[in-house]
Short mmCIF file of N, CA, C and O and ligand atoms in Angstrom, two decimals:
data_model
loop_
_atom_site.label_atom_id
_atom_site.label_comp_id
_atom_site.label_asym_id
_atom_site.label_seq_id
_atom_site.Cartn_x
_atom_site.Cartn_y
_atom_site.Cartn_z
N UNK A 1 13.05 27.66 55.96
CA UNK A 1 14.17 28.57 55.73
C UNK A 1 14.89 28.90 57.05
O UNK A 1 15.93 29.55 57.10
N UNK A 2 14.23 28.39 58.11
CA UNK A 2 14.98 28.97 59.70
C UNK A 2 14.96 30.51 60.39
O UNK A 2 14.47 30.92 61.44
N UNK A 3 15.79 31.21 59.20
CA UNK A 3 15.17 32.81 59.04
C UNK A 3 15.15 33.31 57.84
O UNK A 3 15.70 32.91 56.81
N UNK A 4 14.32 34.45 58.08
CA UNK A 4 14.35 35.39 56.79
C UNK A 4 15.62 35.71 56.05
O UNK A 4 16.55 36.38 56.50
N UNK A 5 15.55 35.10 54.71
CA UNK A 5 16.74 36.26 54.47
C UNK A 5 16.34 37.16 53.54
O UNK A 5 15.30 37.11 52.90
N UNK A 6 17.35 38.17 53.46
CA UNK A 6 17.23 39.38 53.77
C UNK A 6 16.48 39.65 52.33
O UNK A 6 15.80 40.67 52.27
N UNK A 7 16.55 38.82 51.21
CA UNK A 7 16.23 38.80 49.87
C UNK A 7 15.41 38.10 49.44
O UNK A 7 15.36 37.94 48.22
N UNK A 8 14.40 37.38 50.39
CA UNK A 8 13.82 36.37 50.34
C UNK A 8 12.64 36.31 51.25
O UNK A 8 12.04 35.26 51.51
N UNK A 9 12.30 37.65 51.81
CA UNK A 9 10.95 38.09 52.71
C UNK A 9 9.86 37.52 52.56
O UNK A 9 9.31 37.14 53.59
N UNK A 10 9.13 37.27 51.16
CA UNK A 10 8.12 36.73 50.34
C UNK A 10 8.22 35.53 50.92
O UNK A 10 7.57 35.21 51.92
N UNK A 11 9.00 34.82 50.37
CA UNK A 11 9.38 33.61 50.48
C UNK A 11 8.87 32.92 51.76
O UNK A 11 8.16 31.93 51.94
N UNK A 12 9.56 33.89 52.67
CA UNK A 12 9.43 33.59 54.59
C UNK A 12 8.20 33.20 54.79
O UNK A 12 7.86 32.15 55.32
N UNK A 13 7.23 34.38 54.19
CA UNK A 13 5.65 34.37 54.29
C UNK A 13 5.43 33.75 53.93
O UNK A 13 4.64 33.21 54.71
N UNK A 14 5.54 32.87 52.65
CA UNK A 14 4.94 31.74 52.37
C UNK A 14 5.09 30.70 53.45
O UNK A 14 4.14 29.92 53.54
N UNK A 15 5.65 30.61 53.92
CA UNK A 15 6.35 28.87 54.58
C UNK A 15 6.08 29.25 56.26
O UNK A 15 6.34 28.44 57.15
N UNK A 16 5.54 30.55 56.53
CA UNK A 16 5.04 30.82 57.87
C UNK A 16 3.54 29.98 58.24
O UNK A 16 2.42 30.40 58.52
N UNK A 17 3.90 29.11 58.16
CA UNK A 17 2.51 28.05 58.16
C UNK A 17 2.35 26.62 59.12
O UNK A 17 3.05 25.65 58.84
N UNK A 18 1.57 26.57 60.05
CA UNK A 18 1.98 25.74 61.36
C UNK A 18 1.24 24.75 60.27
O UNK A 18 0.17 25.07 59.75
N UNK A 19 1.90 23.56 59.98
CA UNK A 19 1.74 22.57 59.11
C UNK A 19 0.91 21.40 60.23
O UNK A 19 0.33 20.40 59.81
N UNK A 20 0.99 21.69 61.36
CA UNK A 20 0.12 20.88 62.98
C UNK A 20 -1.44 21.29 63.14
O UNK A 20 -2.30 20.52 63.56
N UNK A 21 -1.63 22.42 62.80
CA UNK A 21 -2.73 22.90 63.09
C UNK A 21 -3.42 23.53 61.41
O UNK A 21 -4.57 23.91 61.20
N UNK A 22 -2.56 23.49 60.67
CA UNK A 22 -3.10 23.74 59.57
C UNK A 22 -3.74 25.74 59.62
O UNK A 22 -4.86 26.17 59.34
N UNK A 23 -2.45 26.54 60.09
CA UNK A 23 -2.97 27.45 59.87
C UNK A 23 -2.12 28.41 59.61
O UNK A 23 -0.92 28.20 59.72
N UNK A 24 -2.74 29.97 59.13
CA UNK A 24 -1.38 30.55 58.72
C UNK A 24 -0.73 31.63 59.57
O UNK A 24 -1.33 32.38 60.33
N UNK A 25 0.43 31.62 59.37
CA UNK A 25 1.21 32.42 60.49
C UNK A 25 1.83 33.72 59.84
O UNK A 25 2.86 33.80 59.17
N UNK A 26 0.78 34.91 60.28
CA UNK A 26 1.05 36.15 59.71
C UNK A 26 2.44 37.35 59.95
O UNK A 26 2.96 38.25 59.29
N UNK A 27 2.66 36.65 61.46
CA UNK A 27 3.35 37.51 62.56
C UNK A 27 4.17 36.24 62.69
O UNK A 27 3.65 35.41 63.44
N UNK A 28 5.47 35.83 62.06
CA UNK A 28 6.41 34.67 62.35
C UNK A 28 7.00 34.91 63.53
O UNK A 28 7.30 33.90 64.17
N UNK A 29 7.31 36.19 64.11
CA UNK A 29 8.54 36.41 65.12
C UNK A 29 7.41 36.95 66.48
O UNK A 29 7.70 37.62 67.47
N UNK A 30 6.25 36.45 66.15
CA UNK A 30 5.53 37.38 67.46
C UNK A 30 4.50 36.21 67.73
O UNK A 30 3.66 36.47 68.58
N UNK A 31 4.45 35.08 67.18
CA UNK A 31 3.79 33.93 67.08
C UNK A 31 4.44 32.94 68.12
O UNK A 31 5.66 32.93 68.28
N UNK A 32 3.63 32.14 68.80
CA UNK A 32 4.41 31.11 69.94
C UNK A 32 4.03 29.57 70.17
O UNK A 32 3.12 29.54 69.34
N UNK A 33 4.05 28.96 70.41
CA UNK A 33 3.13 27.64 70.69
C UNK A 33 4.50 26.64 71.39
O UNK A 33 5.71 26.84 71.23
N UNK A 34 3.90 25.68 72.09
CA UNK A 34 4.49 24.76 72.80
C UNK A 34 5.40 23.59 71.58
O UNK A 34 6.47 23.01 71.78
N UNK A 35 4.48 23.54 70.28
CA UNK A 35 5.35 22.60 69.38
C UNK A 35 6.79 23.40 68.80
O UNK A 35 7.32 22.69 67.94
N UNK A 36 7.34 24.34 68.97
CA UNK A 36 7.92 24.96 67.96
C UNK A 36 8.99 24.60 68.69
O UNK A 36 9.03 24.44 69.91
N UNK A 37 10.26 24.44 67.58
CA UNK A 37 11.30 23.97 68.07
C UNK A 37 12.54 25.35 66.94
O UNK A 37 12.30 26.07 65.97
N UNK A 38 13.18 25.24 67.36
CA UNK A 38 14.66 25.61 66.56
C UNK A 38 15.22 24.75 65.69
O UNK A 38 15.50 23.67 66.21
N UNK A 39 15.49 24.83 64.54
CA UNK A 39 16.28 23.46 64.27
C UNK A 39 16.74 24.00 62.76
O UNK A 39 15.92 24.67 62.13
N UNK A 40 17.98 23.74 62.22
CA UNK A 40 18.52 24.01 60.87
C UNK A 40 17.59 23.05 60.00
O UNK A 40 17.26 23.36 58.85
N UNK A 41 17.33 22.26 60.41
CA UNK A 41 16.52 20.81 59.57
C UNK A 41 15.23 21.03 59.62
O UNK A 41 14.88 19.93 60.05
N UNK A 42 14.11 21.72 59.49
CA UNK A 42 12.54 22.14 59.71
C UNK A 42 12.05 21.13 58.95
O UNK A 42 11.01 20.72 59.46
N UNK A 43 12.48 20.27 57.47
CA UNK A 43 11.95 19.49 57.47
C UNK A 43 12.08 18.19 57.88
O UNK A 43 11.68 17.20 57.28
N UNK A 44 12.77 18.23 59.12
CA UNK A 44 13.02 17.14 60.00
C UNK A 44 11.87 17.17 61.36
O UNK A 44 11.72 16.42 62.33
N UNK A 45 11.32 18.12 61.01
CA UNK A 45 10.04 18.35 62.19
C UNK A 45 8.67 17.22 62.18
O UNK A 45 8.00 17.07 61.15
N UNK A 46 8.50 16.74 62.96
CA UNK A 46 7.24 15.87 62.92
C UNK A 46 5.76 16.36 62.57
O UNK A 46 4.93 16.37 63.47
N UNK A 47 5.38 16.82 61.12
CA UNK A 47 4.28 17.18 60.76
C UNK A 47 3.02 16.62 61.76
O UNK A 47 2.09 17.33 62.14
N UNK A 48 3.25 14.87 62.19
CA UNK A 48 1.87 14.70 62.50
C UNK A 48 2.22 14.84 63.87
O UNK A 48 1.76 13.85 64.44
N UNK A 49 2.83 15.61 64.74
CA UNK A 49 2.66 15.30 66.20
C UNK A 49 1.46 16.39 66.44
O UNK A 49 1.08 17.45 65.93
N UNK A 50 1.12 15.58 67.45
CA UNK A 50 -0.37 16.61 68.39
C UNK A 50 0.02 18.11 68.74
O UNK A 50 0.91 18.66 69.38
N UNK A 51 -1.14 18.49 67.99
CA UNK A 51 -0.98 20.18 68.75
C UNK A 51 -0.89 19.82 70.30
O UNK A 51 -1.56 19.09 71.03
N UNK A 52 0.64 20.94 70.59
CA UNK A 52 0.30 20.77 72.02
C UNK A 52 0.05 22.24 72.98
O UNK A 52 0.82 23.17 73.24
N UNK A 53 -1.15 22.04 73.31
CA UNK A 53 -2.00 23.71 73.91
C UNK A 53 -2.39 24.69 72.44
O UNK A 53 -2.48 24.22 71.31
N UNK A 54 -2.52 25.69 72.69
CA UNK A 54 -3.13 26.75 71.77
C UNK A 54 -1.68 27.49 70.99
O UNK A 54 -0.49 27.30 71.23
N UNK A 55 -2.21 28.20 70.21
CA UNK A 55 -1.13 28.87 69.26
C UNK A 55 -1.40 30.85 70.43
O UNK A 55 -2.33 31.37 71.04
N UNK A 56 -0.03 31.20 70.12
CA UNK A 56 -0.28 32.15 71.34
C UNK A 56 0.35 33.77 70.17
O UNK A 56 1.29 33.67 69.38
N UNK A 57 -0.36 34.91 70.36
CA UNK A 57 0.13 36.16 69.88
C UNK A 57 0.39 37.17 70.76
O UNK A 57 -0.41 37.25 71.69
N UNK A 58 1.22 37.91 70.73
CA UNK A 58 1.54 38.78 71.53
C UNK A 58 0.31 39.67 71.71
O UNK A 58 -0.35 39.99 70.72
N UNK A 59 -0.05 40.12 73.05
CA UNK A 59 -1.46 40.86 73.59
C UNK A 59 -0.66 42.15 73.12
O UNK A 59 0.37 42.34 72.47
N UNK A 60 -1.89 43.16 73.91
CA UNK A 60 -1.81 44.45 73.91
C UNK A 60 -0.42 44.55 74.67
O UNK A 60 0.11 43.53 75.11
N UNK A 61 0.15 45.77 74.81
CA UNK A 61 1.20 45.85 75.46
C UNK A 61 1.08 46.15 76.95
O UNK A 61 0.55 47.21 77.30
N UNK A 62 1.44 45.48 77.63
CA UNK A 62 1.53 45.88 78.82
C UNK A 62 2.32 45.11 79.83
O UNK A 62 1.79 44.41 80.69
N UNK A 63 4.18 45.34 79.62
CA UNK A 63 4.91 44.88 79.64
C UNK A 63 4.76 43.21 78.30
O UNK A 63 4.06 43.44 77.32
N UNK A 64 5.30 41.96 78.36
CA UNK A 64 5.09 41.09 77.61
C UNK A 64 4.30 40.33 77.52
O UNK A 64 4.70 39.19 77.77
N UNK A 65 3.00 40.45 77.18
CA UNK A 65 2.21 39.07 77.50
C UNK A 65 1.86 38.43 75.99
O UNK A 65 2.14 38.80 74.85
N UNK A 66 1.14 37.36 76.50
CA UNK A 66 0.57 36.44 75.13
C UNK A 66 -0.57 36.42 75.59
O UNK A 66 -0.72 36.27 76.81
N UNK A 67 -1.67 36.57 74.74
CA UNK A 67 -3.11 35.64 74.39
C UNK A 67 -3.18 34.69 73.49
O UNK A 67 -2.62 34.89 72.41
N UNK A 68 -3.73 33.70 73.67
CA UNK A 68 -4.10 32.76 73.00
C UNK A 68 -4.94 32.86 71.65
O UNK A 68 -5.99 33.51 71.65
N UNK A 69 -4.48 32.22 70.51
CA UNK A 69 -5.32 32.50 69.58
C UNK A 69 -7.01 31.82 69.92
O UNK A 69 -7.35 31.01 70.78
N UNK A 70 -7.76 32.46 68.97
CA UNK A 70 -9.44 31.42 69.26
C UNK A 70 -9.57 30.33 68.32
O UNK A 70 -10.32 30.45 67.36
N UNK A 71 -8.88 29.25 68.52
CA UNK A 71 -8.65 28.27 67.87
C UNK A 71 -7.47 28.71 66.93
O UNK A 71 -6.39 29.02 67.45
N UNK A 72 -7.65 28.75 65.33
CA UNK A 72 -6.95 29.10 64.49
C UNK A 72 -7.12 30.50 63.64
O UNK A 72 -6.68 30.86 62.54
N UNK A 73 -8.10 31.22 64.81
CA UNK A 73 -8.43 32.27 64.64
C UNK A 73 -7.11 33.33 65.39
O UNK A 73 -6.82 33.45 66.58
N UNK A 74 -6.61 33.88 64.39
CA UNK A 74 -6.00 35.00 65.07
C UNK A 74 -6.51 36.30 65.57
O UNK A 74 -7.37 37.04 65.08
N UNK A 75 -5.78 36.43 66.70
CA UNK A 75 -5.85 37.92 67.81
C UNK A 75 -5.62 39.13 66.95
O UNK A 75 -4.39 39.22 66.96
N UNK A 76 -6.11 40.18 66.16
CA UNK A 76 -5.40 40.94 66.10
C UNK A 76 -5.54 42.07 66.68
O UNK A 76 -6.64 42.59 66.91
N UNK A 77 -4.12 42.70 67.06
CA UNK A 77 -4.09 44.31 68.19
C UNK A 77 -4.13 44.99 67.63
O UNK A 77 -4.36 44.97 66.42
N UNK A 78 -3.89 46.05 68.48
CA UNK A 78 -3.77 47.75 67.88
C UNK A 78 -5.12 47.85 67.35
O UNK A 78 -5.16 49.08 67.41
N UNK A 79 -6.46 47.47 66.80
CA UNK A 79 -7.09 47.54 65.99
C UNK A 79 -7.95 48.67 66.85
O UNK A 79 -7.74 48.91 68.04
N UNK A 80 -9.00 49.35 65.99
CA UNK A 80 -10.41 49.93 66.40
C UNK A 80 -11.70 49.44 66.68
O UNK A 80 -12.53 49.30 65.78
N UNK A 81 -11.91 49.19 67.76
CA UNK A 81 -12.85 48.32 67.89
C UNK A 81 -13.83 48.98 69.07
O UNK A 81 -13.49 49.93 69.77
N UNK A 82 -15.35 48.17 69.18
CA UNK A 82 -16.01 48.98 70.33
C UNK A 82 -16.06 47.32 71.22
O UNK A 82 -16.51 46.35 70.62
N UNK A 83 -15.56 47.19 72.62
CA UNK A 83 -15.30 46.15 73.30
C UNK A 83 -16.54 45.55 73.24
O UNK A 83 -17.50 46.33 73.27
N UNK A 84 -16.80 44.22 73.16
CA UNK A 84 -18.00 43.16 73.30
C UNK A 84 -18.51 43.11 74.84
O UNK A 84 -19.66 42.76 75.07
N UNK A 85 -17.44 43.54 76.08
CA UNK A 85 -17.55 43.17 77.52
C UNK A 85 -17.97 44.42 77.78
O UNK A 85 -19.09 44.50 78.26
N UNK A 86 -17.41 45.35 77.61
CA UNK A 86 -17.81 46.73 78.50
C UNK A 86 -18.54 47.88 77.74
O UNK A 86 -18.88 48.96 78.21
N UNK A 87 -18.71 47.44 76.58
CA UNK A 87 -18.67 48.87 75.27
C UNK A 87 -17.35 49.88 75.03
O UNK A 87 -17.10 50.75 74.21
N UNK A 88 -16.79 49.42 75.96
CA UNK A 88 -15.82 50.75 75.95
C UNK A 88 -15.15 50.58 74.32
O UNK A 88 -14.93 49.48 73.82
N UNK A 89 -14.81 52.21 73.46
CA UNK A 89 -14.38 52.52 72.04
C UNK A 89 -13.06 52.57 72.23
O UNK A 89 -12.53 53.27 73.09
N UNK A 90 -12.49 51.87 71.48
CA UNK A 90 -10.82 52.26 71.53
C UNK A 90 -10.23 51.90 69.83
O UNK A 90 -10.54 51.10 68.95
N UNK A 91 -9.18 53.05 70.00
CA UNK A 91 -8.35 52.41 68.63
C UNK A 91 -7.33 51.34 68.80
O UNK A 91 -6.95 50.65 67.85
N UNK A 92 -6.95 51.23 69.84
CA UNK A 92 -6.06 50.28 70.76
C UNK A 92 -6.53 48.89 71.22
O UNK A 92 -6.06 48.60 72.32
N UNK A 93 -7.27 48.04 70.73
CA UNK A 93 -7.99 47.05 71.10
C UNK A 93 -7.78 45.59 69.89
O UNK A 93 -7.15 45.57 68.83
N UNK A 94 -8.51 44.57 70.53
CA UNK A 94 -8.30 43.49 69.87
C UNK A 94 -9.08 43.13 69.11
O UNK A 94 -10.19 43.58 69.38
N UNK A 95 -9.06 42.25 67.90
CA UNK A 95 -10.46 41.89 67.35
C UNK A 95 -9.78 40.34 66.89
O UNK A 95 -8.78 39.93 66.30
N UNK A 96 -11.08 39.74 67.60
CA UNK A 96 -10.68 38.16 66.92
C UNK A 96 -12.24 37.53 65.98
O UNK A 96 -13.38 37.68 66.40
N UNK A 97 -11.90 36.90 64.81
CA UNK A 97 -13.15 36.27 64.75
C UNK A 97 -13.20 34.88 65.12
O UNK A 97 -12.40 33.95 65.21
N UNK A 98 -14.62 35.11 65.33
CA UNK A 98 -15.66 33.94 66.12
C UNK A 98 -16.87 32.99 65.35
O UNK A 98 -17.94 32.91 65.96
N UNK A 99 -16.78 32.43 64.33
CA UNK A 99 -18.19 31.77 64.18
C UNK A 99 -18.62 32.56 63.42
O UNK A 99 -19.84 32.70 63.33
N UNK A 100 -17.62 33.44 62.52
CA UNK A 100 -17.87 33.96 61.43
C UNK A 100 -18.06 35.56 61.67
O UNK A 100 -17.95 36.26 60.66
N UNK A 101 -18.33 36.18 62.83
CA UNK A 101 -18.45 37.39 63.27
C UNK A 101 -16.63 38.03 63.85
O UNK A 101 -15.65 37.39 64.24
N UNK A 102 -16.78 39.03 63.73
CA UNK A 102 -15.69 39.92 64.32
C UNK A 102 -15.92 40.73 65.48
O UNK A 102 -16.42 41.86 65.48
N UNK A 103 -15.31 39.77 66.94
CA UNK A 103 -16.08 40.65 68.25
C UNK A 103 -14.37 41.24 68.44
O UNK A 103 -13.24 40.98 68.01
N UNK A 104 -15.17 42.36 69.54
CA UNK A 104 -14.32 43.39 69.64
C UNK A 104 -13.47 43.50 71.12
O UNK A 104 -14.41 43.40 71.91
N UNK A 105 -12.73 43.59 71.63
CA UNK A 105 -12.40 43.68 72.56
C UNK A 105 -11.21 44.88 73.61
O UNK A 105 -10.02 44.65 73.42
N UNK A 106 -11.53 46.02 74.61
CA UNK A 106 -10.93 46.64 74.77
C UNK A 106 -9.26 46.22 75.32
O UNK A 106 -8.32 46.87 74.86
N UNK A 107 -9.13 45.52 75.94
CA UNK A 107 -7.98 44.70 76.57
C UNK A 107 -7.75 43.22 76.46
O UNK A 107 -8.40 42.35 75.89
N UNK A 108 -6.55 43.18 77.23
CA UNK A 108 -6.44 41.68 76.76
C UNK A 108 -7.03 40.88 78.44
O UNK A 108 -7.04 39.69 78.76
N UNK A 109 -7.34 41.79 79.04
CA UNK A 109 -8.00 41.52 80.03
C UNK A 109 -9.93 40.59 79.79
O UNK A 109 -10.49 39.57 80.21
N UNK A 110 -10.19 41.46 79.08
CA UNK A 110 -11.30 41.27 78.87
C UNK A 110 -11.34 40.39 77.47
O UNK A 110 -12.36 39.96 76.92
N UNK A 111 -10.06 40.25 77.05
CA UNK A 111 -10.29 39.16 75.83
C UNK A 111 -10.00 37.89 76.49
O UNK A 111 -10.40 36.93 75.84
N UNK A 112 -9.57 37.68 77.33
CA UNK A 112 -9.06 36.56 77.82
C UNK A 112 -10.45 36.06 78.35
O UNK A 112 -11.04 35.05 77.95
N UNK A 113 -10.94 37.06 79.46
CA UNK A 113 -12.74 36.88 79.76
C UNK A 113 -13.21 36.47 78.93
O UNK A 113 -13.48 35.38 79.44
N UNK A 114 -13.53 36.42 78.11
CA UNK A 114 -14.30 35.98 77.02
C UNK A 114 -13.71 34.90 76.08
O UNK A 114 -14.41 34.32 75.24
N UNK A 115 -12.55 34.69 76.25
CA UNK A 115 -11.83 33.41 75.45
C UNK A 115 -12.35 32.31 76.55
O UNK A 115 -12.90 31.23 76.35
N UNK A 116 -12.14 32.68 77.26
CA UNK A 116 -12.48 31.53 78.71
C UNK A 116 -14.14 31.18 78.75
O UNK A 116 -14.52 30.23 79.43
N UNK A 117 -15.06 31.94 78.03
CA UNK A 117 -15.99 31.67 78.04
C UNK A 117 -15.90 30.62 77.01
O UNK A 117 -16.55 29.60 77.26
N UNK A 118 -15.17 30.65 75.78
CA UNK A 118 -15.55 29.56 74.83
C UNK A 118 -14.66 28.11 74.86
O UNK A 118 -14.94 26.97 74.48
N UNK A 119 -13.30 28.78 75.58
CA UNK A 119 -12.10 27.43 75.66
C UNK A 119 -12.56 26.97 76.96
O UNK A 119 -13.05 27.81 77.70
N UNK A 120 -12.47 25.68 77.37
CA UNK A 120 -11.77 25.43 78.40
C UNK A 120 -10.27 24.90 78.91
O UNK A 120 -9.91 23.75 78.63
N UNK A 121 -9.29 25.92 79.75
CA UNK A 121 -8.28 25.50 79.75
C UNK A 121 -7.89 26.58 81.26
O UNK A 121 -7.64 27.78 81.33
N UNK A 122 -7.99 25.54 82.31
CA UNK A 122 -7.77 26.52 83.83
C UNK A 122 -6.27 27.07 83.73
O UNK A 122 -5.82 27.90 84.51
N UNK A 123 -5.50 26.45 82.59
CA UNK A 123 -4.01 26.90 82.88
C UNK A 123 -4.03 28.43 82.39
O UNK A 123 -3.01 29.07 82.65
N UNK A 124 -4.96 29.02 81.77
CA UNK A 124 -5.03 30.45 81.18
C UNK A 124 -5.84 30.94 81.90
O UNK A 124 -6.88 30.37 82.23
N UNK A 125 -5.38 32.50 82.39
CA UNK A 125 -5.95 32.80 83.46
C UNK A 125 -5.99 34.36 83.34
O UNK A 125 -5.15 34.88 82.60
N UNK A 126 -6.80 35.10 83.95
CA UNK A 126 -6.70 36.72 83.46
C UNK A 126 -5.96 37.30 84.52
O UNK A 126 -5.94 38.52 84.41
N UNK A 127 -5.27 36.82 85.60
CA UNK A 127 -4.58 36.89 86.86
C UNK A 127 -3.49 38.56 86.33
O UNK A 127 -3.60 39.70 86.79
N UNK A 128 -2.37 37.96 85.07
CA UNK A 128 -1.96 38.28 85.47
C UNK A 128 -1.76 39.85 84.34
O UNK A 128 -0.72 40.42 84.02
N UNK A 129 -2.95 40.12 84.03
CA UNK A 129 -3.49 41.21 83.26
C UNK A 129 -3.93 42.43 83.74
O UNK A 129 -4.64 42.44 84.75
N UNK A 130 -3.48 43.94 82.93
CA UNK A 130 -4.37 45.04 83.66
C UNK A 130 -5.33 44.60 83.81
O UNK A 130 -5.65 43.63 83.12
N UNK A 131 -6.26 45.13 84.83
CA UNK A 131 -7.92 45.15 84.61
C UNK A 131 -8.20 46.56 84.51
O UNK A 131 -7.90 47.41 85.34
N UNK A 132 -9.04 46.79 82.95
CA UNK A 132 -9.72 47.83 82.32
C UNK A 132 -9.89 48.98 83.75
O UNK A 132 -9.64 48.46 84.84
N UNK A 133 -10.14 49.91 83.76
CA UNK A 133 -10.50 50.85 84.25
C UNK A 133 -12.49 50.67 83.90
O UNK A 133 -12.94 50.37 82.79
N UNK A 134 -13.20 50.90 84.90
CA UNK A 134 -14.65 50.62 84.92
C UNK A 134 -15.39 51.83 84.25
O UNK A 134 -15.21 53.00 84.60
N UNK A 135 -16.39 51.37 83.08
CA UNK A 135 -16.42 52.74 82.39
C UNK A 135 -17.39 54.11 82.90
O UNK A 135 -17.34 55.17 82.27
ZN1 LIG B 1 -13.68 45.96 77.69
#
């Protein structure tokens, strides 16, 4: 559909679906990845080309950043969670699942720590993230 229209929201959601990676896209306008293109013609898009890098969601806020999804596991923010890295409790935190569990995470500092434990990919880096306050 290209965009939402205005009568046709449902619709959007349905077809919010990276047809590359086979997964679904909850957050269309806050969702990112290296394959995505613009185009009036979407079904002129190359279904079989290679995922290229990870599918990316907007982090916690702190100015604009992205985290990477965990595979085809989505990031989600704002949530309540008690962090997996530090313990620290927040209602403001991330939760992604993992291998069937739901770990918790206070920042996107410390989610990234821990994404890096399971991806390997040196181009993602926690550089350029708050770092948590020490509890
Ligand atoms: Zn933490």
């Amino acid at each position: 559909m290209v965009h939402p229209h205005s009568d046709r929201h449902d619709r959007f959601g349905e077809l919010s679906h990276c047809v590359i990676r086979d997964a679904n896209i909850t957050h269309p306008f806050w969702t990112y990845c290296r394959n995505f293109r613009h185009t009036q013609h979407p079904e002129e898009l190359n279904c079989g080309e290679a995922p290229r890098g990870w599918i990316y969601a907007s982090g916690l806020f702190e100015g604009y950043v992205r985290i990477p999804w965990n595979g085809n596991n989505e990031p989600y923010v704002l949530v309540s969670v008690e962090c997996s890295v530090c313990g620290r409790q927040t209602q403001e935190g991330i939760m992604v699942e993992h291998e069937s569990m739901e770990i918790g995470f206070c920042s996107n500092y410390h989610y990234v720590q821990w994404w890096k434990t399971i991806h390997e990919d040196d181009s993602i880096d926690t550089a350029h993230f708050e770092i948590p306050p020490e509890r």
